[in-house]
């Protein structure tokens, strides 16, 4: 290695790598922000074009969150919900409501209990835009829209799509059910 006999080939594009890190730092600029990772893959051949992570509150972190951390998928799961919706014939231009949302099939739960006894997804910044397209909700990562969409396409169908796309994790709750919150990660 030190004498120059080793060649390393990679599909990572340094320019895209810089863009990915800049995107994280622009979105999460404060030391109190959570860790984040970006992986960009060429869908035609599976080549990793960029893979980076940032730990704003812990600059000496030794864990690569993009490749090694075991974490909930968070909003990345919304792409699987969107894929499921498109497979069912739902267009990204379809309008959904961006507004506070409560899901409680028993109609006995509350968002005000501590802890809540109903599912009450909110947007990260608690802002809502009213009627909006799924496309716009994707760009805003609007949890209230994707909660509604997850219920419409069905948690079982989201899980099936996730498995078709390569997710190997068992996506059922401890009770063995596929729950709507899966659509939010």
C-alpha angles and dihedrals in degrees: 000000000000094000094054101256096124123082121193120201121194138172091215113118110214091210092054089044090057091046091052094050091045089051091054093047093048092048097042106029100154129085088232092058119108124258114270139190136197126200118181117194129186102236093207096063108004094246114157105234098177134006121174142141140193134203103196096187095041113042092171092057112141098196119098100218091192094062112012113030121101104219141145110272094237117185093351085082089067088076088061090050089050091049090050091050093050090048087055091051097258110143122223086233091064112119122240131173119261101202140109108299136199123191116191117148090188092053089219101095131094137207088214097062117100102258098020114250093205132052106263110173116189135185116260093250096032092242123133133189103198117228109017139157121260086241092058091043089054091054090049092041086229109191094193092059094044091048089057092043091049090056091048096050093038130242092247090057092048089052091048091051091047090054091047088053093052106268106146099182119108102250098195123110121247087269091056098252131124105237128205092237087071086083090067094049 
